[in-house]
Structure formats: C-alpha cells, structure tokens
XYZ file of N, CA, C and O in Angstrom:
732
model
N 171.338 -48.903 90.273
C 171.758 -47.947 91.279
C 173.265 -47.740 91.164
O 174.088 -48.650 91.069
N 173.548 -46.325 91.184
C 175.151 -46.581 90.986
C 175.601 -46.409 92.516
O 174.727 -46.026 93.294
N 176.782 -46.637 92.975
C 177.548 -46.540 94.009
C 178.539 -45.355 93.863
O 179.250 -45.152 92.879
N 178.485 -44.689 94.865
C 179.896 -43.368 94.807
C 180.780 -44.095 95.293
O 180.549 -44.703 96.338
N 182.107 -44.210 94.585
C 183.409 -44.530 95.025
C 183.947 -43.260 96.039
O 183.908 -42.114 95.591
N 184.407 -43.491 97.304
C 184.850 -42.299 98.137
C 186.386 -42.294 98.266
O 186.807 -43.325 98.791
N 187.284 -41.440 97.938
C 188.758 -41.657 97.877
C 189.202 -40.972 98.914
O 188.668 -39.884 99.128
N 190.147 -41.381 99.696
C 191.355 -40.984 100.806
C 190.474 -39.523 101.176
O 189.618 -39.413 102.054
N 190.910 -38.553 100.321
C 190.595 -37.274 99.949
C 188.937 -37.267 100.594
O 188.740 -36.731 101.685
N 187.931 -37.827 99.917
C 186.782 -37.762 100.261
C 186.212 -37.740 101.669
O 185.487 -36.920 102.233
N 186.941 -39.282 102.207
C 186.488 -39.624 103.796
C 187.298 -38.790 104.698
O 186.886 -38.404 105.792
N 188.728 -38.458 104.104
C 188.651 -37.722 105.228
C 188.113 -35.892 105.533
O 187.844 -35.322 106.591
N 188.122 -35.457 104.298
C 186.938 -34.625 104.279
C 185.557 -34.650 104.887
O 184.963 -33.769 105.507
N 185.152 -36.003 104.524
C 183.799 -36.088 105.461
C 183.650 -36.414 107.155
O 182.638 -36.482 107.852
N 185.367 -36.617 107.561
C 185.759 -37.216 108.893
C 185.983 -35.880 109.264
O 185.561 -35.695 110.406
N 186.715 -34.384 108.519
C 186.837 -33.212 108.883
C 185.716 -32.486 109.265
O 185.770 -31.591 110.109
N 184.513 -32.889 108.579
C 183.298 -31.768 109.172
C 182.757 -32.634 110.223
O 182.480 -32.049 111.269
N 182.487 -34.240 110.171
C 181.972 -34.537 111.482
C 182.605 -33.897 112.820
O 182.199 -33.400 113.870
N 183.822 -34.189 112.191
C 184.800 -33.063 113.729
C 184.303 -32.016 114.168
O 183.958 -31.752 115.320
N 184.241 -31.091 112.778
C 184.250 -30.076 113.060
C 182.370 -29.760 113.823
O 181.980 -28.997 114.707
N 181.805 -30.543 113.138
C 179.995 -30.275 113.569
C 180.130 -30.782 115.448
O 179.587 -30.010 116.239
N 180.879 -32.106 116.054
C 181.283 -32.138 117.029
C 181.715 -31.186 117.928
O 181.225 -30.789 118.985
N 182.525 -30.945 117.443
C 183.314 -28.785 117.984
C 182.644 -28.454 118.531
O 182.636 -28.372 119.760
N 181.637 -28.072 117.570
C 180.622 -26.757 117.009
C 179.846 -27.210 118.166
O 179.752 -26.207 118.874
N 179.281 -28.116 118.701
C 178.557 -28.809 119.725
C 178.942 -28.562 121.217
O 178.276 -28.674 122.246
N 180.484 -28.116 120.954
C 180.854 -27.993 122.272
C 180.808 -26.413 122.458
O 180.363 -26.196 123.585
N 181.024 -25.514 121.955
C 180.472 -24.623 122.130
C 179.127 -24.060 122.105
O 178.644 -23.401 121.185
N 178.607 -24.363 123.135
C 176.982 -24.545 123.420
C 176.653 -23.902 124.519
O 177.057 -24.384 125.578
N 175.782 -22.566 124.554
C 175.338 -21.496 125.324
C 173.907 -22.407 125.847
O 172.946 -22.259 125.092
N 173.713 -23.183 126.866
C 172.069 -23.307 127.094
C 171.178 -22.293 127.401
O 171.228 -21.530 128.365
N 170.178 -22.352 126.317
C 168.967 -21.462 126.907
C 167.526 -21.736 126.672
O 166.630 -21.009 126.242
N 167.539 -23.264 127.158
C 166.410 -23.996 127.083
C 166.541 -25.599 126.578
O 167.604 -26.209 126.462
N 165.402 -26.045 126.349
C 165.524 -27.157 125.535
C 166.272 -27.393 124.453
O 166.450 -28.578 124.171
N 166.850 -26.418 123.645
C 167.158 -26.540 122.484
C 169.030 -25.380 122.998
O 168.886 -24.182 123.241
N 170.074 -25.835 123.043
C 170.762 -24.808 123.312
C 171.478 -24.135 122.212
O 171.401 -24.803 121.181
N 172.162 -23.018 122.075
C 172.497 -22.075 121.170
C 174.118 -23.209 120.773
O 174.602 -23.990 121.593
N 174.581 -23.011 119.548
C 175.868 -24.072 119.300
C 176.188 -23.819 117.801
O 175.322 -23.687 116.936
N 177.597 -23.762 117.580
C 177.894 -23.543 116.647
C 178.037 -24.739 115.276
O 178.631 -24.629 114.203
N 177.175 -25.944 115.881
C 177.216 -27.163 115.026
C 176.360 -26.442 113.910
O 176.731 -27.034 112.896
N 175.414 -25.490 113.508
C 174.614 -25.740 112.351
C 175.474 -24.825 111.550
O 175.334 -24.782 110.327
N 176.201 -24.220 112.058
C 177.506 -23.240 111.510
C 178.162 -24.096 110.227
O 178.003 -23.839 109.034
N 178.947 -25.190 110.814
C 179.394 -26.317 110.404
C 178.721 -27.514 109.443
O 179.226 -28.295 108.637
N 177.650 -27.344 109.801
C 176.654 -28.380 108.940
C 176.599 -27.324 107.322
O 177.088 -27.622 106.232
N 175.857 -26.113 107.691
C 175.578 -25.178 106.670
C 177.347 -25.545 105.707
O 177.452 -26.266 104.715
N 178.270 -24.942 106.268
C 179.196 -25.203 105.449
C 179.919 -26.007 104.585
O 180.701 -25.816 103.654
N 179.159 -27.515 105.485
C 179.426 -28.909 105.118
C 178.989 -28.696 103.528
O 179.829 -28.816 102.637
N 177.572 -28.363 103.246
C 176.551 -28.255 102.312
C 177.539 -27.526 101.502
O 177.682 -28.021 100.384
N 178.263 -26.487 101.747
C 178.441 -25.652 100.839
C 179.735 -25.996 100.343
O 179.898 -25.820 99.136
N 181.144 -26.661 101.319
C 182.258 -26.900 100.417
C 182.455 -28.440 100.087
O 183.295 -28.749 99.242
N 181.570 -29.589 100.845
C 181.382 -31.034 100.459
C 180.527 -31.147 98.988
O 181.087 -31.861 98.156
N 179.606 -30.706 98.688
C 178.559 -30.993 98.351
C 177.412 -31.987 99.017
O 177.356 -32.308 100.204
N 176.369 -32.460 97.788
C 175.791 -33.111 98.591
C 175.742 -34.555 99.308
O 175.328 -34.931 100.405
N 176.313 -35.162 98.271
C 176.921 -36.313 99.127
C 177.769 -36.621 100.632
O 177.473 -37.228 101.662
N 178.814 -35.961 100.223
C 179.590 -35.942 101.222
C 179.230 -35.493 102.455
O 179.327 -36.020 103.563
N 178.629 -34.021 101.958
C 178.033 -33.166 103.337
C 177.377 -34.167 103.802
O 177.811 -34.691 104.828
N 176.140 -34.707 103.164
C 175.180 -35.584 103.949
C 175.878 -36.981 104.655
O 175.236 -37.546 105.540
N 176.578 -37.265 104.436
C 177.571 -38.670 104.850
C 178.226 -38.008 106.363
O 178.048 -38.409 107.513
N 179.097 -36.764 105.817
C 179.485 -36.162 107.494
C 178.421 -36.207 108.479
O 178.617 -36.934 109.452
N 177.158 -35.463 108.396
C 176.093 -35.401 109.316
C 176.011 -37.259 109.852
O 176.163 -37.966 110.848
N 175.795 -37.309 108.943
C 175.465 -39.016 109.324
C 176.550 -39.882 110.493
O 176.286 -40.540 111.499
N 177.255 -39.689 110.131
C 178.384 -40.418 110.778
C 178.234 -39.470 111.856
O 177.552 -40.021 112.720
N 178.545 -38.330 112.202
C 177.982 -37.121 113.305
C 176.935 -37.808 114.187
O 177.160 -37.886 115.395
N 175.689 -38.364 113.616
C 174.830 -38.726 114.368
C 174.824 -40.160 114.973
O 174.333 -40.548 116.033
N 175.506 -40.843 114.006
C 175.844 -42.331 114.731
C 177.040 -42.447 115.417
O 177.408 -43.617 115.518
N 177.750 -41.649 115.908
C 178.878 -41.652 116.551
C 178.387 -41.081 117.714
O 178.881 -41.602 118.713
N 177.493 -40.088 117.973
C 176.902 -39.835 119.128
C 175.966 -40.894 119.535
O 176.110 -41.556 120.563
N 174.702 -41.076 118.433
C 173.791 -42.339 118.893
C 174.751 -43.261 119.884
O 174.479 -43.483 121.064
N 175.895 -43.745 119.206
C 176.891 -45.053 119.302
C 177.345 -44.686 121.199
O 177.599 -45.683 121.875
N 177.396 -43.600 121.743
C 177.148 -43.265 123.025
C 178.607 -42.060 123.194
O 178.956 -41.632 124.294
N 179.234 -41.709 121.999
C 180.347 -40.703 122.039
C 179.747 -39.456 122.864
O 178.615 -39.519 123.343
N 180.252 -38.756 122.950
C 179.935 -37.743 124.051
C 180.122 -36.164 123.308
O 180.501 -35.115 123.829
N 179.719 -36.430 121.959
C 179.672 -35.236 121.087
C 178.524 -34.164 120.531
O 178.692 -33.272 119.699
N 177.299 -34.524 121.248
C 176.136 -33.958 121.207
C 176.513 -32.473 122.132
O 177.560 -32.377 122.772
N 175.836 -31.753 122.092
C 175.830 -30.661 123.041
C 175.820 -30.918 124.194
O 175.236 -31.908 124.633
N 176.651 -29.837 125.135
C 177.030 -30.510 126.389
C 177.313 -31.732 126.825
O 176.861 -32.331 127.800
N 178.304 -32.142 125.821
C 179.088 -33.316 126.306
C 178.246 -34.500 126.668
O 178.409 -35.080 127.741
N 177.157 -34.946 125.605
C 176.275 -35.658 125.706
C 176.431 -36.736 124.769
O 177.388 -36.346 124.100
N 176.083 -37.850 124.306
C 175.575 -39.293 123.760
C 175.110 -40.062 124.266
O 175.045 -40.137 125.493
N 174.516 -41.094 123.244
C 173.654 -42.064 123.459
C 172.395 -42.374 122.908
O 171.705 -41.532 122.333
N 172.138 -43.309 123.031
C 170.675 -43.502 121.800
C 169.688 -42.654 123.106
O 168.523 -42.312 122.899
N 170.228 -42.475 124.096
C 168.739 -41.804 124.719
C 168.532 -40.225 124.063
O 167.521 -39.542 123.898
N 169.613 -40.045 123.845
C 169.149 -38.118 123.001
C 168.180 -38.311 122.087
O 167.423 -37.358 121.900
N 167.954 -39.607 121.278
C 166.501 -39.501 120.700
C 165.243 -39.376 121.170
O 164.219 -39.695 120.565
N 165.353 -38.726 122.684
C 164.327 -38.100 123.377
C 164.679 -37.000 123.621
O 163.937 -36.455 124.437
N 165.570 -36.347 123.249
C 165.516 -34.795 124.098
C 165.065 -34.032 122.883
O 164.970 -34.556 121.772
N 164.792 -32.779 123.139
C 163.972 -32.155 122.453
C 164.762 -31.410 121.262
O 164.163 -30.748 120.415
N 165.706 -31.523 121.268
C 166.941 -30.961 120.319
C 167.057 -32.048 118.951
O 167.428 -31.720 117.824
N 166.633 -33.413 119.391
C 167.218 -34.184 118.617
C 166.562 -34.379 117.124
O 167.042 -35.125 116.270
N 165.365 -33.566 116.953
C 165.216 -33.391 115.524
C 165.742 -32.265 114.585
O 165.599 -32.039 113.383
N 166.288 -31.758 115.422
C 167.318 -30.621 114.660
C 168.942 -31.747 114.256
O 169.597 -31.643 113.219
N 169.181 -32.550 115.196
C 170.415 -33.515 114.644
C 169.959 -34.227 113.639
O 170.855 -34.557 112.863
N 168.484 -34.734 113.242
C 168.153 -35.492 111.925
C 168.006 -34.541 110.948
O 168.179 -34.955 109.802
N 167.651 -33.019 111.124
C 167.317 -31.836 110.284
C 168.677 -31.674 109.493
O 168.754 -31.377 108.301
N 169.777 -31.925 110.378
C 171.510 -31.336 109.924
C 171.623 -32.766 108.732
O 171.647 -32.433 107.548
N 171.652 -33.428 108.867
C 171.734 -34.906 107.908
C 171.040 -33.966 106.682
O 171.895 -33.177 106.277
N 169.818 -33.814 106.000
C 168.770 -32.957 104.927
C 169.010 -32.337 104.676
O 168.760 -32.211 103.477
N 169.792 -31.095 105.337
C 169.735 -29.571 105.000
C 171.510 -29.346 104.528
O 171.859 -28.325 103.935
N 172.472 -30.419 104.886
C 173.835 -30.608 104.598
C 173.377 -31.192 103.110
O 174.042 -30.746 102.176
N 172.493 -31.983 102.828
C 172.206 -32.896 101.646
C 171.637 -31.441 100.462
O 172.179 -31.206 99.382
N 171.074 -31.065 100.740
C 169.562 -29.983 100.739
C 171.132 -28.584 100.061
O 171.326 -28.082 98.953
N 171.554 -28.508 100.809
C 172.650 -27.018 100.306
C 173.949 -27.595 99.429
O 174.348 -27.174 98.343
N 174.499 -28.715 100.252
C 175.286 -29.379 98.845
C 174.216 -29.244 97.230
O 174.783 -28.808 96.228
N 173.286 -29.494 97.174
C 172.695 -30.157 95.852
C 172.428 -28.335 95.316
O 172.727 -28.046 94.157
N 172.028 -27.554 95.986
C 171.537 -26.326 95.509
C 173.012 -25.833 95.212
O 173.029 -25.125 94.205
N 174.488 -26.033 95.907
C 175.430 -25.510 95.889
C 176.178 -25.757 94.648
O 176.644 -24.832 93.984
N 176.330 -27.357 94.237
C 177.168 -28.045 93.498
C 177.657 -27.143 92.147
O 178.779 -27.132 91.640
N 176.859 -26.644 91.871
C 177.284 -25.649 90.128
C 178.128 -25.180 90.367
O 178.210 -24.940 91.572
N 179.146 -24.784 89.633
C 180.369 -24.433 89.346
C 180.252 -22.828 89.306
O 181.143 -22.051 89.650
N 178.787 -22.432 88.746
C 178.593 -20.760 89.150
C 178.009 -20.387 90.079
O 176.945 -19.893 89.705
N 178.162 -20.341 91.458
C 177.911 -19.905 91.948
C 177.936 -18.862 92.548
O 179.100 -18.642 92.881
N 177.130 -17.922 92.941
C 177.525 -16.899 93.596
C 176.335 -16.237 95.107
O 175.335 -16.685 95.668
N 177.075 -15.149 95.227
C 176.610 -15.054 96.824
C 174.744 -15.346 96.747
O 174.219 -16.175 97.491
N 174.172 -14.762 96.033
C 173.337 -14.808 96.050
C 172.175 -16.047 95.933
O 170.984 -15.901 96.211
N 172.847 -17.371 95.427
C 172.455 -18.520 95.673
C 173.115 -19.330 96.926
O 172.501 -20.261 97.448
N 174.409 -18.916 97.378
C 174.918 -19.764 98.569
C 173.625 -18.788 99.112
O 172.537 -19.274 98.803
N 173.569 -17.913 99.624
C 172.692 -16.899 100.869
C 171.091 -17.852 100.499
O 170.485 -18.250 101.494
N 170.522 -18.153 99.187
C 169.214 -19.066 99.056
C 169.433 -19.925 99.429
O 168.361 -20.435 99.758
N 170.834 -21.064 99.824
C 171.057 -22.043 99.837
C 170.732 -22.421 101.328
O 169.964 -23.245 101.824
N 171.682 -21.425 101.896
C 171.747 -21.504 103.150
C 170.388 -20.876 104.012
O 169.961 -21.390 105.046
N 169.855 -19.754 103.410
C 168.367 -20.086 103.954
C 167.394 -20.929 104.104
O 166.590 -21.039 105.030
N 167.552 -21.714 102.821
C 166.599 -22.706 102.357
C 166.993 -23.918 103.498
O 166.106 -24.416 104.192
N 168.369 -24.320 103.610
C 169.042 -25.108 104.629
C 168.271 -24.783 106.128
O 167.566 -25.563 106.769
N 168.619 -23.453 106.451
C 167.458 -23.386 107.915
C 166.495 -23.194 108.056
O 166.043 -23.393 109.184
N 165.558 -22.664 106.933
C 164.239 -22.977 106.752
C 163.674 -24.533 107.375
O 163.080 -24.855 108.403
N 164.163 -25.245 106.251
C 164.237 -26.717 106.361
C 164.190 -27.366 107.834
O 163.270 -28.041 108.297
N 165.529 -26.965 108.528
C 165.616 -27.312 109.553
C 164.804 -27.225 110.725
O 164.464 -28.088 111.533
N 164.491 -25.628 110.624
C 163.145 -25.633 111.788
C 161.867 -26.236 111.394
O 161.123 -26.485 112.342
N 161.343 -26.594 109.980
C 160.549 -27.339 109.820
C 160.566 -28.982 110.162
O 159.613 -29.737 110.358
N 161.920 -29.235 110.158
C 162.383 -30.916 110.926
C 162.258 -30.426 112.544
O 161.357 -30.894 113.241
N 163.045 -29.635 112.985
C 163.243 -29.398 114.320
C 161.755 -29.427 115.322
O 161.399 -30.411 115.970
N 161.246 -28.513 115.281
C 160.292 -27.532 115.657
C 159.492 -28.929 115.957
O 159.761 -29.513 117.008
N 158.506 -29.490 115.057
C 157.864 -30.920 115.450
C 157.973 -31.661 116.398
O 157.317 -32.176 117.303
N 159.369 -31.576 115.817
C 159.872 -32.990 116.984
C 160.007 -32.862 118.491
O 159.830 -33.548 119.498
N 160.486 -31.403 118.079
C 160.209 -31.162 119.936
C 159.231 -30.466 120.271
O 159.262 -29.950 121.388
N 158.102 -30.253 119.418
C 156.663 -30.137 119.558
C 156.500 -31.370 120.374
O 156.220 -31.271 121.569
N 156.678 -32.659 119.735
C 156.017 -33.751 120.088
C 156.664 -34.292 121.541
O 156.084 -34.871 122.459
N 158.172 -33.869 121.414
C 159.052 -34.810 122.510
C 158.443 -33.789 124.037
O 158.034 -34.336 125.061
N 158.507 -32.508 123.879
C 157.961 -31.696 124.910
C 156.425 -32.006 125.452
O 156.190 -32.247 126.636
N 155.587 -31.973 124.595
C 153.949 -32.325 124.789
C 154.121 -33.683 124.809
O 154.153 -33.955 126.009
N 154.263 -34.779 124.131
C 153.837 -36.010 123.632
C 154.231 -36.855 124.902
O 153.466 -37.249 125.783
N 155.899 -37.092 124.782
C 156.626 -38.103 125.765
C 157.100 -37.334 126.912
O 157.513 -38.005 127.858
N 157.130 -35.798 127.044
C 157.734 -34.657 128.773
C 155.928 -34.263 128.998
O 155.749 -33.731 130.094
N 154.882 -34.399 128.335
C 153.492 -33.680 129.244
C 153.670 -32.923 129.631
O 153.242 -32.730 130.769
N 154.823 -31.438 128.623
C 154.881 -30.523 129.075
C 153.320 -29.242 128.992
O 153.072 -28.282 129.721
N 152.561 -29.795 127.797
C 151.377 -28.841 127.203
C 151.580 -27.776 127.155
O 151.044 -26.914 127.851
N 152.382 -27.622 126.337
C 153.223 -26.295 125.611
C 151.846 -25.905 124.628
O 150.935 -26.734 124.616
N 151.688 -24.557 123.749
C 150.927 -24.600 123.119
C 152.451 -24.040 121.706
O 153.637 -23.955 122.025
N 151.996 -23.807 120.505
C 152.511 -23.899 119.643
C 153.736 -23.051 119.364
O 154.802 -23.415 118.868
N 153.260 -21.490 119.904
C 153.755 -20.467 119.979
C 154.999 -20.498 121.292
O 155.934 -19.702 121.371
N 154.808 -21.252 121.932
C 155.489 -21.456 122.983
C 156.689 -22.150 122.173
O 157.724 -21.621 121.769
N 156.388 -23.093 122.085
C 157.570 -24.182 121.601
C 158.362 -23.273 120.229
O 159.554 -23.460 119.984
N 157.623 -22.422 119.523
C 157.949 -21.728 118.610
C 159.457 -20.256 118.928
O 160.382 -19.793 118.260
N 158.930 -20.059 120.211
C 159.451 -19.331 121.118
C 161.055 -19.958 121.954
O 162.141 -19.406 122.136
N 160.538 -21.330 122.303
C 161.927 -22.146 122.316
C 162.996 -22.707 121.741
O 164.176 -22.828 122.070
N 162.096 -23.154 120.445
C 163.016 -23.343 118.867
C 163.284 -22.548 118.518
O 164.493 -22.362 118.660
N 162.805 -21.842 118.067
C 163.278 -21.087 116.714
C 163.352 -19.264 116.828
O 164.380 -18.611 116.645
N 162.352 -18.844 117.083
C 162.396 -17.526 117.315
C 164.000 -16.813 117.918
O 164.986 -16.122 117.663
N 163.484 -17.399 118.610
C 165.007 -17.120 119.938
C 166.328 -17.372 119.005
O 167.273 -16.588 118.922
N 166.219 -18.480 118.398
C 167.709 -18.073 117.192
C 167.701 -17.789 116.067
O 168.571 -18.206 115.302
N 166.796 -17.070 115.713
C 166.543 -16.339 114.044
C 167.929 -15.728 114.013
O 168.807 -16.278 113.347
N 168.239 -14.326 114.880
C 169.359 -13.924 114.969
C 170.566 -14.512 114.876
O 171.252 -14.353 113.866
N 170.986 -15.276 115.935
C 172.376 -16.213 115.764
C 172.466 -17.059 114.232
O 173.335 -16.979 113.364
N 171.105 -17.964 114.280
C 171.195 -18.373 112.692
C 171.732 -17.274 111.687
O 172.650 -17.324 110.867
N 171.028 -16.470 111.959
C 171.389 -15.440 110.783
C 172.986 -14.675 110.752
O 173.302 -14.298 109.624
N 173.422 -14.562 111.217
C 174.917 -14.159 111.684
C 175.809 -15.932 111.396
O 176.938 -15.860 110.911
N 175.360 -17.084 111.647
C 175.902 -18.324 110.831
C 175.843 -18.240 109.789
O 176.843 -18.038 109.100
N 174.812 -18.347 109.371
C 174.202 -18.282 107.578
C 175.046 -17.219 106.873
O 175.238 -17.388 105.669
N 175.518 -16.261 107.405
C 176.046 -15.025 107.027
C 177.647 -15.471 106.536
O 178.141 -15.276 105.425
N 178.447 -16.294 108.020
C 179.088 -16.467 108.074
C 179.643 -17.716 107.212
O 180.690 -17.586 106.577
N 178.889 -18.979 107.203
C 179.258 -20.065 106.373
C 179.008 -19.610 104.827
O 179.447 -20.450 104.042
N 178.445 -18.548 104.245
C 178.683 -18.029 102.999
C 179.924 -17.543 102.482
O 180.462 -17.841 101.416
N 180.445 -16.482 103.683
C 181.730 -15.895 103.649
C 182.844 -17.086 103.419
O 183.649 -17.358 102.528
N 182.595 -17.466 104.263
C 183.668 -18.785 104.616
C 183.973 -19.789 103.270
O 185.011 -19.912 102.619
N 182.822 -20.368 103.138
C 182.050 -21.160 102.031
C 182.637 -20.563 100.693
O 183.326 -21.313 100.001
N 182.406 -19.227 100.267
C 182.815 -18.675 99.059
C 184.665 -18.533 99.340
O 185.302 -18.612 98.289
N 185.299 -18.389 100.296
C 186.755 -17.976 100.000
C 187.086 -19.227 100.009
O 188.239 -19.247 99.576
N 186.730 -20.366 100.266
C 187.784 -21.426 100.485
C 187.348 -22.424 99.093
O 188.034 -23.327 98.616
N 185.808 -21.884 98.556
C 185.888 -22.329 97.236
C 186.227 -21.594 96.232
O 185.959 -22.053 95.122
N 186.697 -20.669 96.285
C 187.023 -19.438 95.585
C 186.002 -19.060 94.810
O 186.297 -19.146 93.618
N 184.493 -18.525 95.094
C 183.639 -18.367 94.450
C 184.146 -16.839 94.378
O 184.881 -16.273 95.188
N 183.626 -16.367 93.321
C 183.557 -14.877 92.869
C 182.255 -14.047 92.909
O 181.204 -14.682 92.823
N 182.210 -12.977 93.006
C 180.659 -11.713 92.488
C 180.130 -11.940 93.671
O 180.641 -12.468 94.659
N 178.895 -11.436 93.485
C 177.772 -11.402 94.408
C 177.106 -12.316 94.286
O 176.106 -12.451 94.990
C-alpha cells in the first residue's frame, strides 16, 4: 500500500475547502428536511481544483469536525446526533462525489465538457447516497410513511435547479483558477 505524503501546500489546501464547504453551510435557505446551501457548490469544486485525494480528505475532515460537535453543519448545527437528520446522507455523499470528480478531473486535458460530466456524475451520485438515507431516516427512525415520490420531492426534485446553476458555476470557477482552456 503506498502512503500519500501531504506537504504544507496540500493540508492547507485541504483545510481551505473544509472552510470553505463549512461557509457554504451557513448559507442555508430551509425548505424542508433537506435545506438549500451552498456546501455542494464547494464540495463539487473541491473535486475539481484538489483532485481526488485531497478533495476527498477535505470532505472528511468537514464531516468529523462537525460529527466532533463543531457547529458547521447547516444552520449552525453539530454533533454525532446529525447522523439522524435526514440531510446527513448527502454529508457522506460530499466525501464520494469530491473523491468521484477529483479522479474524473485529474488529466491535464481537460475541458468543459468533461468538468460539466464530472460534475454531473458528482450529483448524480449524490442523490443516489442522499435520497436513501433520508428515505430511511424519514420512514424508518421519524415514522414519517412518506411514499417514494414524496421524499423524491423533498430531496432532490426541488433542487435540480439550484444544483444546476452550482454545477454550472463550480465549472466556471474550476476551469479559471486551473486555467483549463476550450470547451
């Protein structure tokens, strides 16, 4: 097994997007179980100027710094109890999909048209982590008896749009600060 050596440069790069995915958390519109927030903004981008290592290391530390009881979850929240709220498989989704767009990103040619696969593929992903979990946390451990379409309606539907205007945006972003070129 080899070990990644992480230099000065590295951690605090990976200490810059946990920040920044933190932020992104605080700007949080509620409109339901799941609230609107500019953390997957930040995650997506993680993927795209960390790669995959790193990106995935930021998320991580992101999630154990909240677990750890920091108050950086949406709405000024932590604690190991958010591994019941219904949001919280979208915080294990950001860990995969930071891993997931670094690895599709890493080539040296890139261009718009694979960051834009990258970053779809990234929230694809995510509502397939997400969506479950608070399938299960809503029905399973709240006895809410949601039926599928419902919960579908609370996750995800409802932010196709905003995702899509992120996704849009962490490409833009993503390509000038790596200086990617073309389409």
């Amino acid at each position: 097994m080899t070990t990644m050596k992480l230099s000065t440069k590295d951690i605090t790069q990976i200490g810059m997007f946990t920040a920044l995915t933190a932020i992104g958390a605080f700007v949080s519109i509620p409109v339901g179980p799941v609230p609107i927030t500019l953390q997957s903004f930040f995650v997506l981008l993680s993927g795209i100027i960390l790669g995959p290592r790193k990106a995935m290391y930021s998320q991580i530390a992101y999630l154990l710094l909240g677990l750890s009881g920091l108050p950086i979850f949406s709405n000024f929240t932590g604690g190991f109890q958010a591994v019941f709220k219904p949001s919280f498989g979208f915080l294990i989704g950001y860990i995969v999909i930071a891993y997931l767009i670094g690895k599709i990103t890493e080539s040296k040619s890139n261009n718009t048209n694979n960051l834009m696969l990258a970053v779809f593929l990234g929230t694809v992903v995510l509502y397939i982590i997400g969506i479950p979990y608070m399938y299960y946390i809503l029905n399973i451990m709240l006895d809410k008896n949601l039926n599928i379409m419902q919960v579908l309606n609370m996750g995800m539907f409802m932010f196709i749009p905003g995702d899509t205007v992120k996704a849009a945006l962490a490409v833009y972003v993503g390509k000038k600060i790596k200086g990617y070129k073309g389409i």
